[in-house]
PDB file of C-alpha atoms in Angstrom:
ATOM      1  CA  MET A1235      12.639  19.549 -41.969  1.00  0.00           C
ATOM      2  CA  GLU A1236       9.498  17.482 -42.954  1.00  0.00           C
ATOM      3  CA  ASN A1237       8.495  17.170 -39.282  1.00  0.00           C
ATOM      4  CA  GLU A1238       8.913  20.986 -38.743  1.00  0.00           C
ATOM      5  CA  THR A1239       6.754  21.668 -41.688  1.00  0.00           C
ATOM      6  CA  PHE A1240       4.026  19.329 -40.621  1.00  0.00           C
ATOM      7  CA  ASN A1241       4.174  20.746 -37.046  1.00  0.00           C
ATOM      8  CA  MET A1242       3.623  24.440 -38.443  1.00  0.00           C
ATOM      9  CA  ASP A1243       0.193  23.201 -39.854  1.00  0.00           C
ATOM     10  CA  ILE A1244      -0.849  22.195 -36.341  1.00  0.00           C
ATOM     11  CA  VAL A1245      -2.118  25.236 -34.493  1.00  0.00           C
ATOM     12  CA  GLN A1246      -2.213  25.209 -30.629  1.00  0.00           C
ATOM     13  CA  LEU A1247      -5.402  26.851 -29.104  1.00  0.00           C
ATOM     14  CA  GLU A1248      -4.943  28.457 -25.606  1.00  0.00           C
ATOM     15  CA  GLY A1249      -8.574  28.358 -24.811  1.00  0.00           C
ATOM     16  CA  LEU A1250     -10.201  29.014 -21.476  1.00  0.00           C
ATOM     17  CA  LYS A1251      -8.460  27.712 -18.350  1.00  0.00           C
ATOM     18  CA  VAL A1252     -11.031  25.236 -16.772  1.00  0.00           C
ATOM     19  CA  SER A1253     -10.020  23.262 -13.699  1.00  0.00           C
ATOM     20  CA  PRO A1254     -10.533  19.522 -13.757  1.00  0.00           C
ATOM     21  CA  GLU A1255     -13.255  20.009 -11.006  1.00  0.00           C
ATOM     22  CA  SER A1256     -15.222  22.552 -13.178  1.00  0.00           C
ATOM     23  CA  SER A1257     -14.775  20.519 -16.367  1.00  0.00           C
ATOM     24  CA  ILE A1258     -17.937  18.361 -16.160  1.00  0.00           C
ATOM     25  CA  LEU A1259     -20.092  21.426 -15.176  1.00  0.00           C
ATOM     26  CA  ALA A1260     -18.654  23.543 -18.005  1.00  0.00           C
ATOM     27  CA  PHE A1261     -19.375  20.686 -20.483  1.00  0.00           C
ATOM     28  CA  ILE A1262     -23.011  20.138 -19.277  1.00  0.00           C
ATOM     29  CA  LEU A1263     -23.711  23.938 -19.261  1.00  0.00           C
ATOM     30  CA  LEU A1264     -22.463  24.374 -22.887  1.00  0.00           C
ATOM     31  CA  LEU A1265     -24.129  21.135 -24.073  1.00  0.00           C
ATOM     32  CA  LEU A1266     -27.575  22.338 -22.685  1.00  0.00           C
ATOM     33  CA  ILE A1267     -27.043  25.858 -24.217  1.00  0.00           C
ATOM     34  CA  TYR A1268     -26.284  24.273 -27.523  1.00  0.00           C
ATOM     35  CA  ILE A1269     -29.093  21.918 -27.399  1.00  0.00           C
ATOM     36  CA  PHE A1270     -31.451  24.841 -26.486  1.00  0.00           C
ATOM     37  CA  ILE A1271     -30.122  27.002 -29.410  1.00  0.00           C
ATOM     38  CA  MET A1272     -30.649  24.044 -32.109  1.00  0.00           C
ATOM     39  CA  VAL A1273     -34.024  22.999 -30.710  1.00  0.00           C
ATOM     40  CA  SER A1274     -35.412  26.535 -30.225  1.00  0.00           C
ATOM     41  CA  ASN A1275     -34.267  28.038 -33.506  1.00  0.00           C
ATOM     42  CA  ILE A1276     -34.877  25.035 -35.766  1.00  0.00           C
ATOM     43  CA  SER A1277     -38.313  24.460 -34.273  1.00  0.00           C
ATOM     44  CA  LEU A1278     -39.216  28.229 -34.944  1.00  0.00           C
ATOM     45  CA  VAL A1279     -38.103  27.983 -38.714  1.00  0.00           C
ATOM     46  CA  ILE A1280     -40.130  24.823 -39.141  1.00  0.00           C
ATOM     47  CA  LEU A1281     -43.074  26.641 -37.532  1.00  0.00           C
ATOM     48  CA  ILE A1282     -42.857  29.538 -39.686  1.00  0.00           C
ATOM     49  CA  CYS A1283     -42.520  27.316 -42.880  1.00  0.00           C
ATOM     50  CA  VAL A1284     -45.381  25.092 -41.945  1.00  0.00           C
ATOM     51  CA  GLU A1285     -47.850  27.726 -40.643  1.00  0.00           C
ATOM     52  CA  LYS A1286     -49.292  29.610 -43.551  1.00  0.00           C
ATOM     53  CA  SER A1287     -50.376  32.487 -41.441  1.00  0.00           C
ATOM     54  CA  LEU A1288     -46.547  33.290 -40.611  1.00  0.00           C
ATOM     55  CA  HIS A1289     -45.673  33.330 -44.464  1.00  0.00           C
ATOM     56  CA  GLU A1290     -45.328  37.245 -43.948  1.00  0.00           C
ATOM     57  CA  PRO A1291     -42.089  39.036 -44.879  1.00  0.00           C
ATOM     58  CA  MET A1292     -41.290  39.821 -41.329  1.00  0.00           C
ATOM     59  CA  TYR A1293     -41.118  36.143 -40.128  1.00  0.00           C
ATOM     60  CA  LEU A1294     -39.594  34.892 -43.420  1.00  0.00           C
ATOM     61  CA  LEU A1295     -36.685  37.342 -42.921  1.00  0.00           C
ATOM     62  CA  PHE A1296     -36.444  36.181 -39.270  1.00  0.00           C
ATOM     63  CA  CYS A1297     -35.788  32.714 -40.620  1.00  0.00           C
ATOM     64  CA  ASN A1298     -32.429  34.072 -41.888  1.00  0.00           C
ATOM     65  CA  MET A1299     -31.547  34.938 -38.348  1.00  0.00           C
ATOM     66  CA  SER A1300     -32.549  31.541 -36.757  1.00  0.00           C
ATOM     67  CA  ILE A1301     -30.530  29.628 -39.565  1.00  0.00           C
ATOM     68  CA  ASN A1302     -27.553  31.943 -38.939  1.00  0.00           C
ATOM     69  CA  ASP A1303     -27.782  31.532 -35.166  1.00  0.00           C
ATOM     70  CA  VAL A1304     -27.722  27.766 -35.502  1.00  0.00           C
ATOM     71  CA  PHE A1305     -24.594  28.104 -37.939  1.00  0.00           C
ATOM     72  CA  GLY A1306     -22.837  30.411 -35.620  1.00  0.00           C
ATOM     73  CA  ALA A1307     -23.415  28.136 -32.669  1.00  0.00           C
ATOM     74  CA  THR A1308     -22.320  24.903 -34.421  1.00  0.00           C
ATOM     75  CA  THR A1309     -19.090  26.833 -35.734  1.00  0.00           C
ATOM     76  CA  ILE A1310     -18.011  27.354 -32.068  1.00  0.00           C
ATOM     77  CA  ILE A1311     -19.729  25.311 -29.363  1.00  0.00           C
ATOM     78  CA  PRO A1312     -18.975  21.624 -30.480  1.00  0.00           C
ATOM     79  CA  HIS A1313     -15.319  22.337 -30.629  1.00  0.00           C
ATOM     80  CA  LEU A1314     -15.272  23.881 -27.183  1.00  0.00           C
ATOM     81  CA  LEU A1315     -17.136  20.880 -26.000  1.00  0.00           C
ATOM     82  CA  SER A1316     -14.286  18.627 -27.361  1.00  0.00           C
ATOM     83  CA  ASP A1317     -11.795  20.765 -25.605  1.00  0.00           C
ATOM     84  CA  VAL A1318     -13.203  20.983 -22.105  1.00  0.00           C
ATOM     85  CA  PHE A1319     -11.510  17.760 -21.049  1.00  0.00           C
ATOM     86  CA  ILE A1320      -8.263  18.315 -22.882  1.00  0.00           C
ATOM     87  CA  PRO A1321      -5.439  19.992 -21.214  1.00  0.00           C
ATOM     88  CA  ASN A1322      -4.354  23.380 -22.283  1.00  0.00           C
ATOM     89  CA  THR A1323      -1.104  22.460 -23.888  1.00  0.00           C
ATOM     90  CA  GLU A1324      -2.747  19.661 -25.842  1.00  0.00           C
ATOM     91  CA  ARG A1325      -5.577  21.619 -27.429  1.00  0.00           C
ATOM     92  CA  SER A1326      -4.719  21.821 -31.152  1.00  0.00           C
ATOM     93  CA  ILE A1327      -6.357  22.177 -34.622  1.00  0.00           C
ATOM     94  CA  HIS A1328      -5.302  21.990 -38.229  1.00  0.00           C
ATOM     95  CA  TYR A1329      -4.401  25.328 -39.766  1.00  0.00           C
ATOM     96  CA  ILE A1330      -7.039  24.792 -42.465  1.00  0.00           C
ATOM     97  CA  SER A1331      -9.735  23.967 -39.934  1.00  0.00           C
ATOM     98  CA  CYS A1332      -8.733  26.888 -38.037  1.00  0.00           C
ATOM     99  CA  ALA A1333      -9.081  29.187 -41.119  1.00  0.00           C
ATOM    100  CA  ILE A1334     -12.415  27.676 -41.775  1.00  0.00           C
ATOM    101  CA  GLN A1335     -13.604  28.150 -38.282  1.00  0.00           C
ATOM    102  CA  ALA A1336     -12.338  31.903 -38.315  1.00  0.00           C
ATOM    103  CA  PHE A1337     -14.251  32.445 -41.618  1.00  0.00           C
ATOM    104  CA  CYS A1338     -17.532  30.945 -40.306  1.00  0.00           C
ATOM    105  CA  ALA A1339     -17.246  32.785 -36.948  1.00  0.00           C
ATOM    106  CA  HIS A1340     -16.757  36.299 -38.609  1.00  0.00           C
ATOM    107  CA  PHE A1341     -19.480  35.222 -41.303  1.00  0.00           C
ATOM    108  CA  HIS A1342     -22.134  34.674 -38.457  1.00  0.00           C
ATOM    109  CA  GLY A1343     -21.229  37.939 -36.854  1.00  0.00           C
ATOM    110  CA  GLY A1344     -21.459  39.899 -40.157  1.00  0.00           C
ATOM    111  CA  THR A1345     -24.637  38.246 -41.221  1.00  0.00           C
ATOM    112  CA  SER A1346     -26.281  38.940 -37.827  1.00  0.00           C
ATOM    113  CA  HIS A1347     -25.905  42.736 -38.668  1.00  0.00           C
ATOM    114  CA  THR A1348     -26.827  42.514 -42.217  1.00  0.00           C
ATOM    115  CA  VAL A1349     -29.955  40.395 -41.488  1.00  0.00           C
ATOM    116  CA  LEU A1350     -31.149  42.745 -38.846  1.00  0.00           C
ATOM    117  CA  MET A1351     -30.689  45.677 -41.372  1.00  0.00           C
ATOM    118  CA  THR A1352     -33.024  44.033 -43.746  1.00  0.00           C
ATOM    119  CA  MET A1353     -35.538  43.352 -40.923  1.00  0.00           C
ATOM    120  CA  ALA A1354     -35.380  47.155 -39.955  1.00  0.00           C
ATOM    121  CA  PHE A1355     -36.237  47.930 -43.559  1.00  0.00           C
ATOM    122  CA  ASP A1356     -39.148  45.631 -43.308  1.00  0.00           C
ATOM    123  CA  ARG A1357     -40.511  47.292 -40.286  1.00  0.00           C
ATOM    124  CA  CYS A1358     -39.992  50.669 -41.722  1.00  0.00           C
ATOM    125  CA  VAL A1359     -42.050  49.869 -44.883  1.00  0.00           C
ATOM    126  CA  ALA A1360     -44.771  48.231 -42.760  1.00  0.00           C
ATOM    127  CA  ILE A1361     -45.254  51.082 -40.414  1.00  0.00           C
ATOM    128  CA  CYS A1362     -44.361  54.215 -42.741  1.00  0.00           C
ATOM    129  CA  ASN A1363     -45.902  52.916 -45.979  1.00  0.00           C
ATOM    130  CA  PRO A1364     -48.621  50.392 -44.735  1.00  0.00           C
ATOM    131  CA  LEU A1365     -50.741  50.906 -47.944  1.00  0.00           C
ATOM    132  CA  ARG A1366     -47.697  49.957 -50.100  1.00  0.00           C
ATOM    133  CA  TYR A1367     -46.363  47.153 -47.979  1.00  0.00           C
ATOM    134  CA  THR A1368     -47.647  44.342 -49.941  1.00  0.00           C
ATOM    135  CA  THR A1369     -46.484  45.682 -53.276  1.00  0.00           C
ATOM    136  CA  ILE A1370     -43.027  46.575 -51.909  1.00  0.00           C
ATOM    137  CA  MET A1371     -42.335  43.546 -49.737  1.00  0.00           C
ATOM    138  CA  THR A1372     -43.155  40.778 -52.175  1.00  0.00           C
ATOM    139  CA  LYS A1373     -41.801  37.279 -51.998  1.00  0.00           C
ATOM    140  CA  ARG A1374     -39.243  38.314 -54.556  1.00  0.00           C
ATOM    141  CA  MET A1375     -38.111  41.357 -52.503  1.00  0.00           C
ATOM    142  CA  VAL A1376     -37.663  39.129 -49.411  1.00  0.00           C
ATOM    143  CA  VAL A1377     -35.612  36.732 -51.509  1.00  0.00           C
ATOM    144  CA  LYS A1378     -33.463  39.654 -52.802  1.00  0.00           C
ATOM    145  CA  LEU A1379     -32.881  41.118 -49.282  1.00  0.00           C
ATOM    146  CA  SER A1380     -31.918  37.621 -47.940  1.00  0.00           C
ATOM    147  CA  VAL A1381     -29.396  37.004 -50.778  1.00  0.00           C
ATOM    148  CA  LEU A1382     -28.102  40.581 -50.219  1.00  0.00           C
ATOM    149  CA  ALA A1383     -27.625  40.103 -46.532  1.00  0.00           C
ATOM    150  CA  TRP A1384     -25.708  36.866 -46.706  1.00  0.00           C
ATOM    151  CA  SER A1385     -23.529  37.728 -49.730  1.00  0.00           C
ATOM    152  CA  MET A1386     -22.418  41.181 -48.305  1.00  0.00           C
ATOM    153  CA  ALA A1387     -21.231  39.415 -45.319  1.00  0.00           C
ATOM    154  CA  PHE A1388     -19.603  36.728 -47.182  1.00  0.00           C
ATOM    155  CA  LEU A1389     -17.585  39.050 -49.477  1.00  0.00           C
ATOM    156  CA  LEU A1390     -16.363  41.180 -46.458  1.00  0.00           C
ATOM    157  CA  VAL A1391     -15.240  38.101 -44.453  1.00  0.00           C
ATOM    158  CA  ALA A1392     -13.758  36.312 -47.445  1.00  0.00           C
ATOM    159  CA  VAL A1393     -11.315  39.280 -48.248  1.00  0.00           C
ATOM    160  CA  SER A1394     -10.567  39.663 -44.479  1.00  0.00           C
ATOM    161  CA  VAL A1395      -9.701  35.942 -44.092  1.00  0.00           C
ATOM    162  CA  GLY A1396      -7.916  35.516 -47.455  1.00  0.00           C
ATOM    163  CA  LEU A1397      -5.454  38.432 -46.565  1.00  0.00           C
ATOM    164  CA  SER A1398      -4.688  36.368 -43.565  1.00  0.00           C
ATOM    165  CA  VAL A1399      -4.164  33.011 -45.123  1.00  0.00           C
ATOM    166  CA  ARG A1400      -1.766  34.442 -47.768  1.00  0.00           C
ATOM    167  CA  LEU A1401       0.708  35.049 -44.986  1.00  0.00           C
ATOM    168  CA  SER A1402       3.644  32.855 -43.982  1.00  0.00           C
ATOM    169  CA  ARG A1403       3.610  31.627 -40.380  1.00  0.00           C
ATOM    170  CA  CYS A1404       6.191  31.780 -37.694  1.00  0.00           C
ATOM    171  CA  ARG A1405       4.053  30.963 -34.709  1.00  0.00           C
ATOM    172  CA  ARG A1406       1.824  28.176 -33.731  1.00  0.00           C
ATOM    173  CA  VAL A1407      -0.199  29.362 -30.628  1.00  0.00           C
ATOM    174  CA  ILE A1408      -3.438  31.057 -30.712  1.00  0.00           C
ATOM    175  CA  LEU A1409      -4.526  33.025 -27.554  1.00  0.00           C
ATOM    176  CA  ASN A1410      -8.215  32.435 -27.966  1.00  0.00           C
ATOM    177  CA  PRO A1411     -10.725  29.620 -27.251  1.00  0.00           C
ATOM    178  CA  PHE A1412     -11.460  29.233 -31.008  1.00  0.00           C
ATOM    179  CA  CYS A1413      -9.885  30.637 -34.406  1.00  0.00           C
ATOM    180  CA  ASP A1414     -10.656  34.129 -35.535  1.00  0.00           C
ATOM    181  CA  ASN A1415      -9.190  36.424 -38.216  1.00  0.00           C
ATOM    182  CA  ALA A1416      -6.894  38.226 -35.717  1.00  0.00           C
ATOM    183  CA  SER A1417      -5.507  35.116 -34.360  1.00  0.00           C
ATOM    184  CA  LEU A1418      -4.799  33.978 -37.793  1.00  0.00           C
ATOM    185  CA  PHE A1419      -2.646  36.844 -39.003  1.00  0.00           C
ATOM    186  CA  LYS A1420      -0.862  37.292 -35.719  1.00  0.00           C
ATOM    187  CA  LEU A1421       0.588  33.800 -36.502  1.00  0.00           C
ATOM    188  CA  SER A1422       2.753  35.636 -39.036  1.00  0.00           C
ATOM    189  CA  CYS A1423       5.990  37.724 -38.645  1.00  0.00           C
ATOM    190  CA  GLU A1424       5.393  39.559 -41.797  1.00  0.00           C
ATOM    191  CA  ASN A1425       4.060  43.027 -42.129  1.00  0.00           C
ATOM    192  CA  ILE A1426       0.276  42.767 -41.027  1.00  0.00           C
ATOM    193  CA  ILE A1427      -0.614  46.432 -41.321  1.00  0.00           C
ATOM    194  CA  ILE A1428      -2.926  45.732 -44.154  1.00  0.00           C
ATOM    195  CA  ASN A1429      -4.818  43.141 -42.241  1.00  0.00           C
ATOM    196  CA  HIS A1430      -5.203  45.398 -39.289  1.00  0.00           C
ATOM    197  CA  ILE A1431      -6.360  48.267 -41.374  1.00  0.00           C
ATOM    198  CA  TYR A1432      -8.857  46.133 -43.524  1.00  0.00           C
ATOM    199  CA  GLY A1433     -10.144  44.119 -40.345  1.00  0.00           C
ATOM    200  CA  LEU A1434     -10.780  47.416 -38.549  1.00  0.00           C
ATOM    201  CA  ILE A1435     -12.512  49.206 -41.403  1.00  0.00           C
ATOM    202  CA  SER A1436     -14.796  46.230 -42.247  1.00  0.00           C
ATOM    203  CA  ALA A1437     -15.686  45.363 -38.600  1.00  0.00           C
ATOM    204  CA  ILE A1438     -16.358  48.952 -37.402  1.00  0.00           C
ATOM    205  CA  GLY A1439     -17.748  49.769 -40.849  1.00  0.00           C
ATOM    206  CA  THR A1440     -20.321  46.891 -40.475  1.00  0.00           C
ATOM    207  CA  MET A1441     -21.249  47.998 -37.047  1.00  0.00           C
ATOM    208  CA  VAL A1442     -21.463  51.814 -37.897  1.00  0.00           C
ATOM    209  CA  VAL A1443     -23.558  51.181 -41.137  1.00  0.00           C
ATOM    210  CA  SER A1444     -26.090  48.716 -39.225  1.00  0.00           C
ATOM    211  CA  LEU A1445     -26.225  51.152 -36.271  1.00  0.00           C
ATOM    212  CA  CYS A1446     -26.844  54.290 -38.477  1.00  0.00           C
ATOM    213  CA  SER A1447     -29.528  52.514 -40.718  1.00  0.00           C
ATOM    214  CA  VAL A1448     -31.315  51.010 -37.566  1.00  0.00           C
ATOM    215  CA  MET A1449     -31.360  54.392 -35.834  1.00  0.00           C
ATOM    216  CA  LEU A1450     -32.607  56.269 -38.939  1.00  0.00           C
ATOM    217  CA  THR A1451     -35.330  53.597 -39.366  1.00  0.00           C
ATOM    218  CA  TYR A1452     -36.422  53.889 -35.735  1.00  0.00           C
ATOM    219  CA  ILE A1453     -36.327  57.630 -35.875  1.00  0.00           C
ATOM    220  CA  ARG A1454     -38.593  57.614 -38.934  1.00  0.00           C
ATOM    221  CA  ILE A1455     -41.002  55.054 -37.304  1.00  0.00           C
ATOM    222  CA  ALA A1456     -41.091  57.211 -34.132  1.00  0.00           C
ATOM    223  CA  MET A1457     -42.001  60.356 -36.263  1.00  0.00           C
ATOM    224  CA  VAL A1458     -44.940  58.428 -37.930  1.00  0.00           C
ATOM    225  CA  CYS A1459     -46.194  57.035 -34.561  1.00  0.00           C
ATOM    226  CA  LEU A1460     -46.144  60.443 -32.825  1.00  0.00           C
ATOM    227  CA  SER A1461     -47.849  62.052 -35.988  1.00  0.00           C
ATOM    228  CA  SER A1462     -50.415  59.369 -36.140  1.00  0.00           C
ATOM    229  CA  LYS A1463     -53.517  59.298 -33.789  1.00  0.00           C
ATOM    230  CA  ASN A1464     -54.171  55.604 -34.612  1.00  0.00           C
ATOM    231  CA  LYS A1465     -53.606  53.621 -31.343  1.00  0.00           C
ATOM    232  CA  ALA A1466     -53.905  50.327 -33.138  1.00  0.00           C
ATOM    233  CA  LEU A1467     -51.006  51.186 -35.626  1.00  0.00           C
ATOM    234  CA  ASN A1468     -48.790  52.525 -32.621  1.00  0.00           C
ATOM    235  CA  SER A1469     -49.322  49.432 -30.500  1.00  0.00           C
ATOM    236  CA  LYS A1470     -48.534  47.151 -33.382  1.00  0.00           C
ATOM    237  CA  ALA A1471     -45.528  49.187 -34.278  1.00  0.00           C
ATOM    238  CA  LEU A1472     -44.420  48.991 -30.509  1.00  0.00           C
ATOM    239  CA  GLN A1473     -44.763  45.282 -30.438  1.00  0.00           C
ATOM    240  CA  THR A1474     -42.933  44.402 -33.496  1.00  0.00           C
ATOM    241  CA  CYS A1475     -40.233  46.972 -33.098  1.00  0.00           C
ATOM    242  CA  ALA A1476     -39.600  46.251 -29.531  1.00  0.00           C
ATOM    243  CA  SER A1477     -38.513  42.468 -30.248  1.00  0.00           C
ATOM    244  CA  HIS A1478     -36.338  43.608 -33.331  1.00  0.00           C
ATOM    245  CA  LEU A1479     -34.775  46.415 -31.103  1.00  0.00           C
ATOM    246  CA  ALA A1480     -34.066  43.929 -28.258  1.00  0.00           C
ATOM    247  CA  VAL A1481     -32.470  41.582 -30.570  1.00  0.00           C
ATOM    248  CA  TYR A1482     -30.319  44.345 -32.013  1.00  0.00           C
ATOM    249  CA  ILE A1483     -29.121  45.719 -28.691  1.00  0.00           C
ATOM    250  CA  ILE A1484     -28.187  42.246 -27.494  1.00  0.00           C
ATOM    251  CA  LEU A1485     -25.995  41.698 -30.565  1.00  0.00           C
ATOM    252  CA  LEU A1486     -24.611  45.263 -30.554  1.00  0.00           C
ATOM    253  CA  LEU A1487     -23.500  45.023 -26.788  1.00  0.00           C
ATOM    254  CA  SER A1488     -21.967  41.539 -27.202  1.00  0.00           C
ATOM    255  CA  GLY A1489     -19.815  42.810 -30.036  1.00  0.00           C
ATOM    256  CA  PHE A1490     -18.910  46.068 -28.220  1.00  0.00           C
ATOM    257  CA  ILE A1491     -17.770  44.306 -25.086  1.00  0.00           C
ATOM    258  CA  ILE A1492     -15.234  42.174 -27.044  1.00  0.00           C
ATOM    259  CA  ILE A1493     -14.003  45.512 -28.710  1.00  0.00           C
ATOM    260  CA  VAL A1494     -13.483  47.126 -25.206  1.00  0.00           C
ATOM    261  CA  PHE A1495     -11.696  44.122 -23.830  1.00  0.00           C
ATOM    262  CA  HIS A1496      -9.483  44.183 -26.708  1.00  0.00           C
ATOM    263  CA  ARG A1497      -8.065  47.428 -25.398  1.00  0.00           C
ATOM    264  CA  PHE A1498      -7.112  46.009 -22.088  1.00  0.00           C
ATOM    265  CA  PRO A1499      -4.379  43.203 -22.287  1.00  0.00           C
ATOM    266  CA  HIS A1500      -4.782  42.277 -18.591  1.00  0.00           C
ATOM    267  CA  LEU A1501      -8.380  41.371 -19.249  1.00  0.00           C
ATOM    268  CA  SER A1502      -7.544  38.468 -21.719  1.00  0.00           C
ATOM    269  CA  TYR A1503      -9.580  36.141 -19.738  1.00  0.00           C
ATOM    270  CA  GLN A1504     -12.514  38.302 -19.879  1.00  0.00           C
ATOM    271  CA  ARG A1505     -12.012  38.849 -23.522  1.00  0.00           C
ATOM    272  CA  LYS A1506     -12.125  35.045 -24.229  1.00  0.00           C
ATOM    273  CA  LEU A1507     -15.251  34.663 -22.278  1.00  0.00           C
ATOM    274  CA  ALA A1508     -16.846  37.640 -24.122  1.00  0.00           C
ATOM    275  CA  SER A1509     -15.842  36.094 -27.409  1.00  0.00           C
ATOM    276  CA  ILE A1510     -17.691  33.013 -26.426  1.00  0.00           C
ATOM    277  CA  LEU A1511     -20.809  34.678 -25.179  1.00  0.00           C
ATOM    278  CA  PHE A1512     -21.177  36.509 -28.640  1.00  0.00           C
ATOM    279  CA  HIS A1513     -21.769  33.108 -30.294  1.00  0.00           C
ATOM    280  CA  VAL A1514     -23.922  31.954 -27.289  1.00  0.00           C
ATOM    281  CA  VAL A1515     -26.027  34.773 -25.877  1.00  0.00           C
ATOM    282  CA  PRO A1516     -27.722  36.224 -29.248  1.00  0.00           C
ATOM    283  CA  PRO A1517     -28.514  32.804 -30.492  1.00  0.00           C
ATOM    284  CA  SER A1518     -30.110  31.837 -27.205  1.00  0.00           C
ATOM    285  CA  MET A1519     -32.168  35.058 -26.818  1.00  0.00           C
ATOM    286  CA  ASN A1520     -33.379  35.676 -30.298  1.00  0.00           C
ATOM    287  CA  ALA A1521     -35.495  32.732 -30.676  1.00  0.00           C
ATOM    288  CA  ILE A1522     -37.182  33.566 -27.231  1.00  0.00           C
ATOM    289  CA  ILE A1523     -37.769  37.079 -27.960  1.00  0.00           C
ATOM    290  CA  TYR A1524     -39.163  36.552 -31.415  1.00  0.00           C
ATOM    291  CA  GLY A1525     -40.806  33.308 -30.533  1.00  0.00           C
ATOM    292  CA  LEU A1526     -42.839  34.935 -27.683  1.00  0.00           C
ATOM    293  CA  GLN A1527     -43.991  37.659 -30.117  1.00  0.00           C
ATOM    294  CA  ILE A1528     -45.526  35.306 -32.431  1.00  0.00           C
ATOM    295  CA  LYS A1529     -49.094  34.523 -31.469  1.00  0.00           C
ATOM    296  CA  VAL A1530     -48.962  30.952 -32.915  1.00  0.00           C
ATOM    297  CA  VAL A1531     -45.922  30.020 -30.655  1.00  0.00           C
ATOM    298  CA  ARG A1532     -47.434  31.545 -27.511  1.00  0.00           C
ATOM    299  CA  GLU A1533     -50.644  29.504 -28.200  1.00  0.00           C
ATOM    300  CA  LYS A1534     -48.831  26.182 -28.717  1.00  0.00           C
ATOM    301  CA  ILE A1535     -46.742  26.865 -25.397  1.00  0.00           C
ATOM    302  CA  MET A1536     -49.878  27.569 -23.447  1.00  0.00           C
ATOM    303  CA  SER A1537     -51.534  24.499 -24.838  1.00  0.00           C
ATOM    304  CA  MET A1538     -48.511  22.415 -23.688  1.00  0.00           C
ATOM    305  CA  PHE A1539     -48.608  23.831 -20.193  1.00  0.00           C
ATOM    306  CA  ASN A1540     -52.367  23.262 -20.070  1.00  0.00           C
ATOM    307  CA  ARG A1541     -51.970  19.706 -21.179  1.00  0.00           C
ATOM    308  CA  ARG A1542     -49.466  19.078 -18.338  1.00  0.00           C
ATOM    309  CA  LYS A1543     -51.842  20.703 -15.783  1.00  0.00           C
ATOM    310  CA  MET A1544     -54.626  18.403 -17.063  1.00  0.00           C
ATOM    311  CA  ARG A1545     -52.325  15.337 -16.424  1.00  0.00           C
TER     312      ARG A1545
END
């Protein structure tokens, strides 16, 4: 009886089916991507903190995105790296660690949406109310928006995972490369209708609210730009909004693809791959998109290339 109880605390991960011949290539590719995510995002945060000219609300809010990307990638990729060389039947994780990973994975996704909503608000104030921008977007307001973005995602995910952890377990296999909330409550044989309803409402609700707020923001910005004859204002609006919109579209598509694949059971492998890409593609692209927009970053990159050419 003790052995049976102990075994129920160890959860088996199905993971991705990687052939022995492809294991080394998959490991190297994942490792390089993880190193790139860490170096690019951490470097950008350090640069924004050190460079006084970048102490603007837009870049300070973006620090939230970079920190969240580092957090999200660290939640998933190191565990995937350790599982690459382990046979499918031997990939396991303790239930408590599984619950923590599920919380962190959803927390990363939720925070990505809430942070981009705060950044959209910042762009709206900057373009639609430029004369009041400095009085509205103070350092105190930036802190409030940052705390609100993280706390909203935390509360939604905490309730979701809490509803799953309370359930008893009758299964040990998770049909996913890593732990998520759906995998947790599917381990139970109890009635999980509440988990399904809350999970659906919180996930779709977060996406709909973020989509509506971003759309309304850009409609208002577009109306201001069309009514304004100031070419300098329109050019600045296009430059700053294009990067934010690109980051948001990448996040939205990554999440939407997973939802679509969930509706087709025969595409289970594609769904697993898409769930990994959600924690890999946006963190990889965000630093590049915003980094290239920052003039200081572009100048430092150009100076590095010029030094190499001189050598």
